[in-house]
Short mmCIF file of C-alpha atoms and ligand atoms in Angstrom, two decimals:
data_model
loop_
_atom_site.label_atom_id
_atom_site.label_comp_id
_atom_site.label_asym_id
_atom_site.label_seq_id
_atom_site.Cartn_x
_atom_site.Cartn_y
_atom_site.Cartn_z
CA SER A 1 0.06 0.20 0.03
CA GLY A 2 1.07 3.43 -0.45
CA SER A 3 0.89 4.08 3.01
CA GLY A 4 4.69 2.95 3.90
CA SER A 5 4.95 1.30 7.08
CA ALA A 6 2.28 -1.07 8.69
CA ALA A 7 -0.38 0.17 10.57
CA GLY A 8 1.20 -1.12 14.08
CA GLU A 9 4.70 0.28 13.39
CA GLU A 10 3.32 4.07 13.15
CA PRO A 11 5.10 5.91 16.30
CA ALA A 12 1.96 7.01 18.55
CA GLU A 13 3.60 10.77 18.09
CA ALA A 14 2.80 10.68 14.36
CA ILE A 15 -0.60 9.90 14.78
CA ILE A 16 -0.97 12.14 17.93
CA SER A 17 0.70 15.30 15.88
CA ARG A 18 -1.83 14.75 13.10
CA PHE A 19 -4.71 15.32 15.35
CA GLN A 20 -3.21 18.37 16.90
CA GLU A 21 -2.73 19.82 13.50
CA TYR A 22 -6.44 19.25 13.03
CA LEU A 23 -7.26 20.94 16.29
CA ARG A 24 -4.97 24.33 15.38
CA ILE A 25 -7.00 25.00 11.96
CA ASP A 26 -9.42 27.83 13.15
CA THR A 27 -13.18 26.45 12.23
CA ALA A 28 -14.25 27.88 15.33
CA HIS A 29 -17.79 30.17 14.57
CA PRO A 30 -18.88 32.37 13.87
CA THR A 31 -15.69 32.71 10.66
CA PRO A 32 -14.76 28.69 10.44
CA ASP A 33 -11.69 28.41 7.74
CA TYR A 34 -13.69 25.24 6.37
CA SER A 35 -11.23 25.57 3.07
CA ALA A 36 -8.27 24.82 5.59
CA ALA A 37 -9.87 22.07 7.47
CA VAL A 38 -10.58 20.47 3.99
CA LYS A 39 -7.34 21.39 2.70
CA PHE A 40 -5.63 19.43 5.55
CA LEU A 41 -7.79 16.44 5.40
CA LEU A 42 -7.12 15.78 1.72
CA SER A 43 -3.66 15.86 2.27
CA GLN A 44 -4.09 13.03 4.47
CA THR A 45 -5.67 11.03 1.93
CA LEU A 46 -2.92 11.58 -0.47
CA THR A 47 -1.29 8.30 0.11
CA LEU A 48 -4.36 6.40 0.46
CA GLU A 49 -5.43 5.84 -3.45
CA LYS A 50 -8.40 3.64 -2.81
CA LEU A 51 -9.86 6.55 -1.28
CA ARG A 52 -12.23 8.81 -3.61
CA SER A 53 -12.88 12.13 -3.00
CA GLN A 54 -14.96 14.99 -3.60
CA THR A 55 -15.20 18.22 -2.19
CA LEU A 56 -19.29 19.09 -2.37
CA GLU A 57 -20.45 22.64 -1.71
CA PHE A 58 -23.98 22.70 -1.04
CA VAL A 59 -23.62 26.69 -0.09
CA PRO A 60 -20.94 28.70 -1.36
CA GLU A 61 -17.66 28.68 1.20
CA LYS A 62 -19.35 25.85 3.24
CA PRO A 63 -17.28 22.92 1.96
CA LEU A 64 -18.15 19.19 2.44
CA LEU A 65 -15.68 16.82 1.83
CA LEU A 66 -17.30 13.33 1.30
CA LEU A 67 -14.18 10.07 0.71
CA GLU A 68 -15.70 7.01 -0.18
CA TRP A 69 -13.94 3.12 0.39
CA ARG A 70 -15.97 1.38 -2.47
CA GLY A 71 -16.69 -2.10 -1.48
CA SER A 72 -16.77 -5.02 -3.02
CA ASP A 73 -20.11 -5.39 -3.25
CA PRO A 74 -21.61 -2.04 -4.01
CA SER A 75 -25.05 -3.39 -4.74
CA LEU A 76 -25.02 -3.51 -0.76
CA PRO A 77 -26.45 -0.24 1.81
CA SER A 78 -22.96 1.40 2.65
CA LEU A 79 -21.55 2.55 5.83
CA LEU A 80 -21.55 6.41 6.54
CA LEU A 81 -19.19 8.21 9.19
CA ASN A 82 -20.30 11.42 9.86
CA SER A 83 -18.26 14.34 11.66
CA HIS A 84 -18.49 18.06 11.04
CA THR A 85 -15.74 20.43 11.12
CA ASP A 86 -16.64 23.44 12.77
CA VAL A 87 -16.37 24.46 16.38
CA VAL A 88 -17.97 26.27 18.93
CA PRO A 89 -16.01 29.72 19.86
CA SER A 90 -14.28 29.79 22.99
CA GLU A 91 -13.07 32.44 25.26
CA PRO A 92 -8.94 31.96 25.21
CA SER A 93 -8.57 34.38 28.85
CA LYS A 94 -10.65 31.58 30.45
CA TRP A 95 -8.64 28.70 29.51
CA LEU A 96 -5.16 27.13 30.61
CA ALA A 97 -3.40 27.46 27.56
CA PRO A 98 -4.66 28.55 23.96
CA PRO A 99 -7.74 26.94 22.76
CA LEU A 100 -6.32 26.41 19.60
CA SER A 101 -2.62 25.19 20.58
CA ALA A 102 -3.97 22.03 21.03
CA SER A 103 -1.23 21.51 23.52
CA LEU A 104 0.33 18.35 24.84
CA ASP A 105 0.31 18.15 29.02
CA PRO A 106 3.47 15.80 29.28
CA SER A 107 2.95 14.50 32.18
CA THR A 108 -0.96 13.70 31.85
CA GLY A 109 -0.88 13.25 28.44
CA ASN A 110 -3.86 15.68 28.01
CA ILE A 111 -4.71 17.54 24.71
CA LEU A 112 -6.14 21.04 25.03
CA ALA A 113 -8.09 22.15 22.59
CA ARG A 114 -11.30 23.04 21.14
CA GLY A 115 -12.86 20.42 19.34
CA SER A 116 -10.67 17.80 21.09
CA GLN A 117 -13.69 16.33 22.36
CA ASP A 118 -16.48 17.66 19.70
CA MET A 119 -16.08 16.43 17.47
CA LYS A 120 -12.32 16.70 15.82
CA CYS A 121 -11.27 13.51 17.49
CA VAL A 122 -13.99 11.51 15.55
CA GLY A 123 -13.36 12.64 12.06
CA LEU A 124 -9.71 12.16 12.36
CA GLN A 125 -10.36 8.57 14.18
CA TYR A 126 -12.49 7.66 11.28
CA LEU A 127 -9.31 8.41 9.01
CA GLU A 128 -6.77 6.60 11.32
CA ALA A 129 -8.53 4.13 11.62
CA VAL A 130 -9.44 3.36 7.79
CA ARG A 131 -5.74 4.43 7.13
CA ARG A 132 -4.88 1.02 9.03
CA LEU A 133 -7.39 -0.96 7.86
CA LEU A 134 -6.08 -0.25 4.70
CA ALA A 135 -2.32 -0.82 5.63
CA ARG A 136 -3.28 -4.37 6.78
CA GLY A 137 -4.94 -5.26 3.14
CA PHE A 138 -8.75 -5.13 4.55
CA SER A 139 -10.95 -5.24 1.75
CA PRO A 140 -14.57 -4.29 2.50
CA LEU A 141 -17.73 -5.98 1.11
CA ARG A 142 -19.55 -3.13 2.13
CA THR A 143 -18.84 0.32 0.27
CA VAL A 144 -17.88 2.84 3.15
CA TYR A 145 -18.11 6.76 3.33
CA LEU A 146 -16.47 9.54 5.20
CA SER A 147 -18.15 12.95 5.53
CA PHE A 148 -16.58 15.61 6.44
CA VAL A 149 -20.03 18.35 7.36
CA PRO A 150 -19.50 22.09 7.87
CA ASP A 151 -22.75 23.83 10.46
CA GLU A 152 -23.80 21.27 12.63
CA GLU A 153 -22.92 23.65 15.33
CA VAL A 154 -25.39 26.53 14.10
CA GLY A 155 -28.14 23.84 13.12
CA GLY A 156 -27.01 21.88 10.68
CA HIS A 157 -28.98 23.34 7.58
CA ASP A 158 -26.01 24.44 5.29
CA GLY A 159 -24.33 21.20 6.11
CA ALA A 160 -25.78 17.75 6.72
CA LYS A 161 -29.56 18.65 6.01
CA LEU A 162 -28.40 19.66 2.50
CA PHE A 163 -26.23 16.72 2.02
CA SER A 164 -28.74 14.55 3.95
CA GLU A 165 -31.41 15.43 1.03
CA SER A 166 -28.81 15.26 -2.03
CA GLU A 167 -28.94 13.49 -5.19
CA ILE A 168 -25.77 12.08 -4.43
CA PHE A 169 -26.48 10.94 -0.97
CA GLY A 170 -29.75 9.42 -2.66
CA GLN A 171 -27.05 7.44 -4.52
CA MET A 172 -24.61 6.52 -1.83
CA ASN A 173 -27.61 4.04 -0.81
CA VAL A 174 -26.43 4.50 3.21
CA GLY A 175 -27.81 1.85 5.46
CA VAL A 176 -26.26 2.71 8.26
CA VAL A 177 -24.81 5.74 10.49
CA LEU A 178 -22.15 6.56 13.04
CA ASP A 179 -22.12 10.52 14.31
CA GLU A 180 -21.10 11.93 17.71
CA GLY A 181 -21.82 10.76 21.12
CA LEU A 182 -20.48 12.18 24.69
CA ALA A 183 -17.52 11.42 26.69
CA SER A 184 -18.00 9.31 29.52
CA PRO A 185 -16.73 10.06 32.99
CA GLY A 186 -16.64 6.12 33.47
CA GLU A 187 -15.00 2.98 31.93
CA GLU A 188 -18.08 2.45 29.94
CA TYR A 189 -18.54 4.23 26.41
CA ARG A 190 -21.89 6.02 26.01
CA VAL A 191 -23.61 5.04 23.23
CA PHE A 192 -26.89 7.26 21.64
CA TYR A 193 -29.96 5.62 19.52
CA GLY A 194 -32.01 9.32 19.41
CA GLU A 195 -31.90 12.24 21.16
CA ARG A 196 -34.03 15.24 22.06
CA CYS A 197 -35.41 17.45 19.54
CA PRO A 198 -35.04 21.17 19.40
CA TRP A 199 -38.43 23.19 19.78
CA TRP A 200 -36.83 26.75 20.24
CA THR A 201 -40.01 28.54 21.19
CA THR A 202 -40.07 32.55 21.79
CA ILE A 203 -43.73 33.64 23.69
CA ARG A 204 -44.87 37.29 23.40
CA ALA A 205 -46.81 39.23 26.09
CA THR A 206 -48.73 42.69 25.35
CA GLY A 207 -50.69 45.21 27.24
CA PRO A 208 -51.40 48.91 28.16
CA PRO A 209 -48.35 50.95 28.86
CA GLY A 210 -48.33 53.01 31.84
CA HIS A 211 -46.54 54.83 34.64
CA GLY A 212 -43.68 53.47 36.24
CA ALA A 213 -45.28 54.09 39.35
CA LYS A 214 -49.21 53.08 38.74
CA LEU A 215 -50.62 49.48 39.98
CA TYR A 216 -53.02 47.60 37.20
CA ASP A 217 -54.06 44.03 35.73
CA GLY A 218 -52.46 43.13 32.87
CA SER A 219 -49.13 44.90 31.79
CA ALA A 220 -47.27 43.26 28.72
CA ALA A 221 -44.54 42.38 31.93
CA GLU A 222 -47.15 41.09 34.39
CA ASN A 223 -48.98 38.62 31.33
CA LEU A 224 -45.51 37.05 30.75
CA ALA A 225 -43.91 36.75 34.21
CA ARG A 226 -47.17 34.65 34.83
CA SER A 227 -46.00 32.85 32.00
CA LEU A 228 -42.92 32.31 32.99
CA GLU A 229 -43.96 31.55 36.26
CA ASN A 230 -45.69 27.88 34.49
CA VAL A 231 -42.36 27.73 32.91
CA MET A 232 -40.31 27.10 35.50
CA ARG A 233 -43.10 25.60 37.41
CA PHE A 234 -43.04 22.72 34.43
CA ARG A 235 -39.04 22.56 34.34
CA ARG A 236 -38.54 21.95 38.26
CA SER A 237 -41.32 19.06 37.93
CA GLN A 238 -38.99 17.50 34.52
CA LEU A 239 -35.58 18.55 36.62
CA ASP A 240 -36.86 16.80 40.00
CA ARG A 241 -37.98 13.29 37.59
CA VAL A 242 -34.77 13.35 36.62
CA LYS A 243 -32.85 13.96 39.92
CA SER A 244 -34.92 10.97 41.70
CA GLY A 245 -33.77 8.60 38.87
CA GLU A 246 -37.73 8.27 37.10
CA VAL A 247 -36.16 9.11 33.79
CA ALA A 248 -32.58 9.71 32.44
CA GLU A 249 -31.43 13.20 31.34
CA GLY A 250 -32.55 12.87 27.57
CA GLU A 251 -36.14 11.52 28.44
CA ALA A 252 -36.98 14.12 29.94
CA ILE A 253 -38.64 17.45 28.34
CA SER A 254 -36.13 20.08 28.87
CA VAL A 255 -37.22 24.15 29.01
CA ASN A 256 -35.06 27.09 29.33
CA LEU A 257 -34.98 30.32 29.60
CA VAL A 258 -32.50 31.74 27.13
CA TYR A 259 -33.29 35.29 26.82
CA LEU A 260 -35.62 38.06 27.92
CA LYS A 261 -36.58 41.36 26.38
CA ALA A 262 -38.71 44.10 27.02
CA GLY A 263 -38.50 48.23 28.11
CA THR A 264 -37.66 51.17 26.47
CA PRO A 265 -33.46 51.28 26.27
CA THR A 266 -31.51 54.63 26.67
CA PRO A 267 -27.86 54.70 26.01
CA THR A 268 -26.98 53.72 29.61
CA GLY A 269 -29.31 51.06 30.25
CA PHE A 270 -33.17 51.30 30.33
CA VAL A 271 -35.63 53.68 30.43
CA MET A 272 -36.80 53.41 34.61
CA ASN A 273 -40.29 54.69 34.76
CA LEU A 274 -42.65 53.38 31.92
CA GLN A 275 -44.24 50.09 31.55
CA PRO A 276 -43.20 48.22 28.43
CA SER A 277 -46.16 47.78 25.51
CA GLU A 278 -44.46 44.13 24.89
CA ALA A 279 -42.53 41.82 26.59
CA GLU A 280 -40.84 38.34 25.04
CA ALA A 281 -38.90 35.47 25.55
CA GLY A 282 -37.19 32.85 24.64
CA LEU A 283 -37.09 29.37 25.32
CA ASP A 284 -34.86 26.40 24.38
CA ILE A 285 -37.18 23.16 24.56
CA ARG A 286 -35.33 19.98 23.95
CA VAL A 287 -38.13 17.13 23.21
CA PRO A 288 -37.74 13.16 23.69
CA PRO A 289 -38.83 11.12 20.71
CA ASN A 290 -41.38 9.26 22.75
CA ALA A 291 -43.01 12.87 24.22
CA ASP A 292 -46.52 14.02 24.09
CA THR A 293 -46.09 16.24 21.76
CA VAL A 294 -49.80 16.96 21.65
CA ALA A 295 -50.39 17.47 25.23
CA LEU A 296 -46.75 19.92 25.18
CA GLU A 297 -48.03 21.80 22.06
CA ARG A 298 -51.33 22.62 24.16
CA ARG A 299 -49.69 23.63 27.39
CA ILE A 300 -47.26 26.16 24.99
CA ALA A 301 -50.38 27.66 23.83
CA GLU A 302 -52.71 27.14 26.75
CA GLU A 303 -50.70 28.29 29.78
CA TRP A 304 -47.37 29.91 28.51
CA ALA A 305 -48.91 32.08 25.61
CA PRO A 306 -52.74 31.67 26.61
CA THR A 307 -54.68 34.76 24.07
CA SER A 308 -56.54 35.63 27.21
CA ARG A 309 -53.29 36.75 28.47
CA ASN A 310 -52.92 38.74 25.71
CA MET A 311 -50.07 36.23 24.51
CA THR A 312 -48.83 34.68 21.36
CA PHE A 313 -46.23 32.25 20.62
CA GLU A 314 -43.74 31.47 17.27
CA PHE A 315 -41.47 28.54 17.03
CA LYS A 316 -38.33 29.79 15.78
CA GLU A 317 -37.18 26.02 15.14
CA LYS A 318 -40.05 23.04 15.60
CA ALA A 319 -37.86 19.78 15.06
CA SER A 320 -39.92 16.68 14.51
CA VAL A 321 -40.15 13.73 16.79
CA ASN A 322 -40.82 11.27 13.97
CA ASP A 323 -39.08 9.94 10.77
CA LYS A 324 -40.74 10.19 6.94
CA PHE A 325 -43.00 6.97 7.86
CA GLY A 326 -44.16 9.12 11.58
CA LYS A 327 -42.37 6.88 13.35
CA PRO A 328 -40.15 8.25 16.52
CA LEU A 329 -37.03 9.52 15.43
CA ILE A 330 -34.81 6.50 17.42
CA THR A 331 -32.57 3.51 16.21
CA VAL A 332 -33.30 0.01 17.04
CA ALA A 333 -30.89 -0.63 19.71
CA ASP A 334 -31.66 -4.10 20.59
CA SER A 335 -31.04 -7.44 19.54
CA SER A 336 -33.60 -7.32 16.83
CA SER A 337 -30.86 -4.94 14.98
CA PRO A 338 -27.72 -6.52 13.84
CA TRP A 339 -26.11 -2.82 13.46
CA TRP A 340 -26.59 -2.69 17.21
CA GLY A 341 -25.02 -6.62 17.71
CA LEU A 342 -22.07 -5.96 15.52
CA LEU A 343 -21.48 -2.14 17.18
CA LYS A 344 -21.46 -3.97 20.69
CA GLU A 345 -19.51 -7.21 19.21
CA ALA A 346 -16.92 -5.08 17.86
CA VAL A 347 -16.69 -2.78 20.83
CA LYS A 348 -16.04 -5.41 22.78
CA LYS A 349 -13.32 -6.87 20.34
CA ALA A 350 -11.44 -3.95 20.99
CA GLY A 351 -11.26 -4.15 24.48
CA GLY A 352 -14.25 -1.67 25.39
CA LYS A 353 -17.54 -1.83 26.74
CA LEU A 354 -20.75 0.01 25.97
CA GLY A 355 -23.11 1.33 28.67
CA LYS A 356 -27.04 0.99 27.83
CA PRO A 357 -28.45 3.21 24.80
CA GLU A 358 -29.38 6.50 25.75
CA ILE A 359 -31.09 9.58 24.20
CA PHE A 360 -28.75 12.29 23.00
CA PRO A 361 -29.56 15.53 25.27
CA ALA A 362 -29.15 17.90 22.91
CA SER A 363 -29.15 17.67 19.20
CA THR A 364 -26.78 16.39 16.35
CA ASP A 365 -26.48 15.64 12.71
CA ALA A 366 -27.99 12.56 13.40
CA ARG A 367 -31.30 13.63 13.14
CA PHE A 368 -31.02 14.36 9.78
CA PHE A 369 -30.55 10.68 8.69
CA ARG A 370 -32.99 9.38 11.06
CA GLU A 371 -35.59 11.72 9.84
CA LEU A 372 -34.75 9.01 6.36
CA GLY A 373 -35.02 6.46 8.50
CA ILE A 374 -31.56 5.59 8.31
CA PRO A 375 -30.58 3.67 11.56
CA ALA A 376 -27.72 6.10 13.45
CA PHE A 377 -25.46 5.63 16.20
CA GLY A 378 -24.61 8.46 18.32
CA PHE A 379 -20.38 7.13 19.50
CA SER A 380 -17.48 9.09 20.67
CA PRO A 381 -14.80 6.76 21.80
CA MET A 382 -14.10 8.53 25.25
CA ALA A 383 -14.33 6.97 28.54
CA ASN A 384 -12.80 8.00 31.65
CA THR A 385 -13.33 11.76 30.44
CA PRO A 386 -14.93 14.52 32.09
CA ILE A 387 -17.72 15.53 29.53
CA LEU A 388 -16.43 19.35 28.33
CA LEU A 389 -17.76 19.66 25.17
CA HIS A 390 -18.45 23.46 24.59
CA ASP A 391 -16.76 24.10 27.72
CA HIS A 392 -13.38 25.94 29.10
CA ASN A 393 -10.58 23.44 29.01
CA GLU A 394 -12.20 21.00 26.46
CA PHE A 395 -9.30 17.88 26.39
CA LEU A 396 -8.64 14.65 25.47
CA ASN A 397 -6.47 12.17 26.29
CA LYS A 398 -4.02 11.15 23.73
CA ASP A 399 -4.27 7.43 25.11
CA GLU A 400 -8.01 7.77 24.89
CA TYR A 401 -7.76 9.18 21.56
CA LEU A 402 -5.53 6.17 20.22
CA LYS A 403 -7.62 3.73 21.97
CA GLY A 404 -10.67 5.26 19.98
CA ILE A 405 -8.81 4.76 16.83
CA GLU A 406 -8.46 0.70 17.92
CA VAL A 407 -12.02 0.51 18.38
CA TYR A 408 -13.47 2.03 15.24
CA GLU A 409 -10.76 0.03 13.24
CA SER A 410 -12.75 -3.00 15.07
CA ILE A 411 -16.31 -1.59 14.31
CA ILE A 412 -15.64 -0.56 10.77
CA GLU A 413 -14.62 -3.96 9.87
CA ALA A 414 -17.56 -5.56 11.33
CA PHE A 415 -19.70 -3.24 9.81
CA ALA A 416 -18.05 -3.08 6.35
CA SER A 417 -17.78 -6.88 6.75
CA TYR A 418 -21.48 -7.41 7.03
CA ASN A 419 -23.12 -9.71 4.88
CA GLU A 420 -26.93 -10.09 5.72
CA HIS A 421 -27.70 -12.72 3.22
CA ALA A 422 -24.91 -15.22 4.26
CA LYS A 423 -27.09 -16.04 7.82
CA ASP A 424 -30.25 -16.68 5.38
CA SER A 425 -28.04 -18.95 3.20
CA GLU A 426 -26.65 -20.81 5.72
CA THR A 427 -29.88 -21.87 7.24
CA ARG A 428 -31.38 -22.61 3.98
CA ALA A 429 -28.01 -25.08 3.81
CA GLU A 430 -28.95 -26.35 7.43
CA LEU A 431 -32.44 -26.87 5.93
C1 FME B 501 -30.95 22.96 16.78
S1 FME B 501 -29.33 21.96 16.11
C2 FME B 501 -28.20 23.20 17.02
C3 FME B 501 -27.45 22.26 17.07
C4 FME B 501 -26.65 22.04 18.86
N1 FME B 501 -25.54 20.70 19.05
C5 FME B 501 -24.73 20.46 19.80
O1 FME B 501 -24.47 21.33 20.66
C6 FME B 501 -27.68 21.67 20.04
O2 FME B 501 -27.80 22.96 20.17
O3 FME B 501 -27.97 20.64 20.33
ZN1 ZN B 502 -20.54 18.09 17.85
ZN1 ZN B 503 -21.41 20.63 19.59
#
């Protein structure tokens, strides 16, 4: 093969410095340098002649890199390994070292960088695993695709969404997707079979304005505040269900107040003696796939934004909890799914252990693939690691990173070799 040395012989330092190089590319919002990321990733594939690459631009300046490793039977549904290239911004002054330095602490082996967990680790681990499989002459039965997509952190509309709706995507005949998960502080890896859907909602109240000294019924601020009392009561009831252990984090409905808007601004603050005629609040609501959405929508309309209190509401984002067949947007994760069985076994074979499948508490690009009815697992192989995505001092230990490459090597081998007809023919042979 063109990669030179065999997989096992490559020094860990070389693998780690490639990871650091990717982390140092500034793909932070609001001005992610996507072209630099794609250029770097392409440079990583130069020795991998079996990979065909394509740069897709569904939106100008937002390139998506698609790599294809053709299987020996391309008619079988393919495996898609998806990762996003963008990262969230950071506040460098609150970090131990600059977030783009990807500095490695020699005493701990921790690599500190924005994106070290979310999710440049995963993107490059896919590629490293493929590099090793190629080096040892593995030949996939199913085609394996790697997609490096832009804009996940700002909703995925110009990235994974357009990709999933594209003609190219249809031609790829994707049978199963791997996308991001979360770090796990314990020994077991976390794995996600669904996620909560964002319902970003604004509620608005109106009411008569008046002197700041006047007490009267039905001001906009009073109308909104009454709603917020209801919102907060509901929020506490959901949090209590999580705290008591009745449900896991991803199975409760979360609602958080993310902004408040009212009053008359002045150059130095706000007018203090005028009651506003309009008041608005922003709610980040996350809805688990099995939630009673009819009841929730009724609650929003009747308790949080009732017309009786002069209120209206609007969904800025309202992701569907169902796929295109009307089924909840979840991937089967039990013994009835061959992919689930393969995933569990492959992780075990690499010396790891999967925890119970969970609902991802936030959102990922996996929802666009699940919407098409394609099974998708959220999985980032980071055990013994505090959850630091979007946080200060995000880091990943170099040994966890290297271990994750072996885990993906095992998973890709298992998925790409899976022949669903083999079992049938064996059974037929027995009969
Ligand atoms: C609705 S798309 C937003 C995606 C974002 N993803 C990760 O943090 C999130 O807020 O969950
Ligand atoms: Zn992410
Ligand atoms: Zn993120």
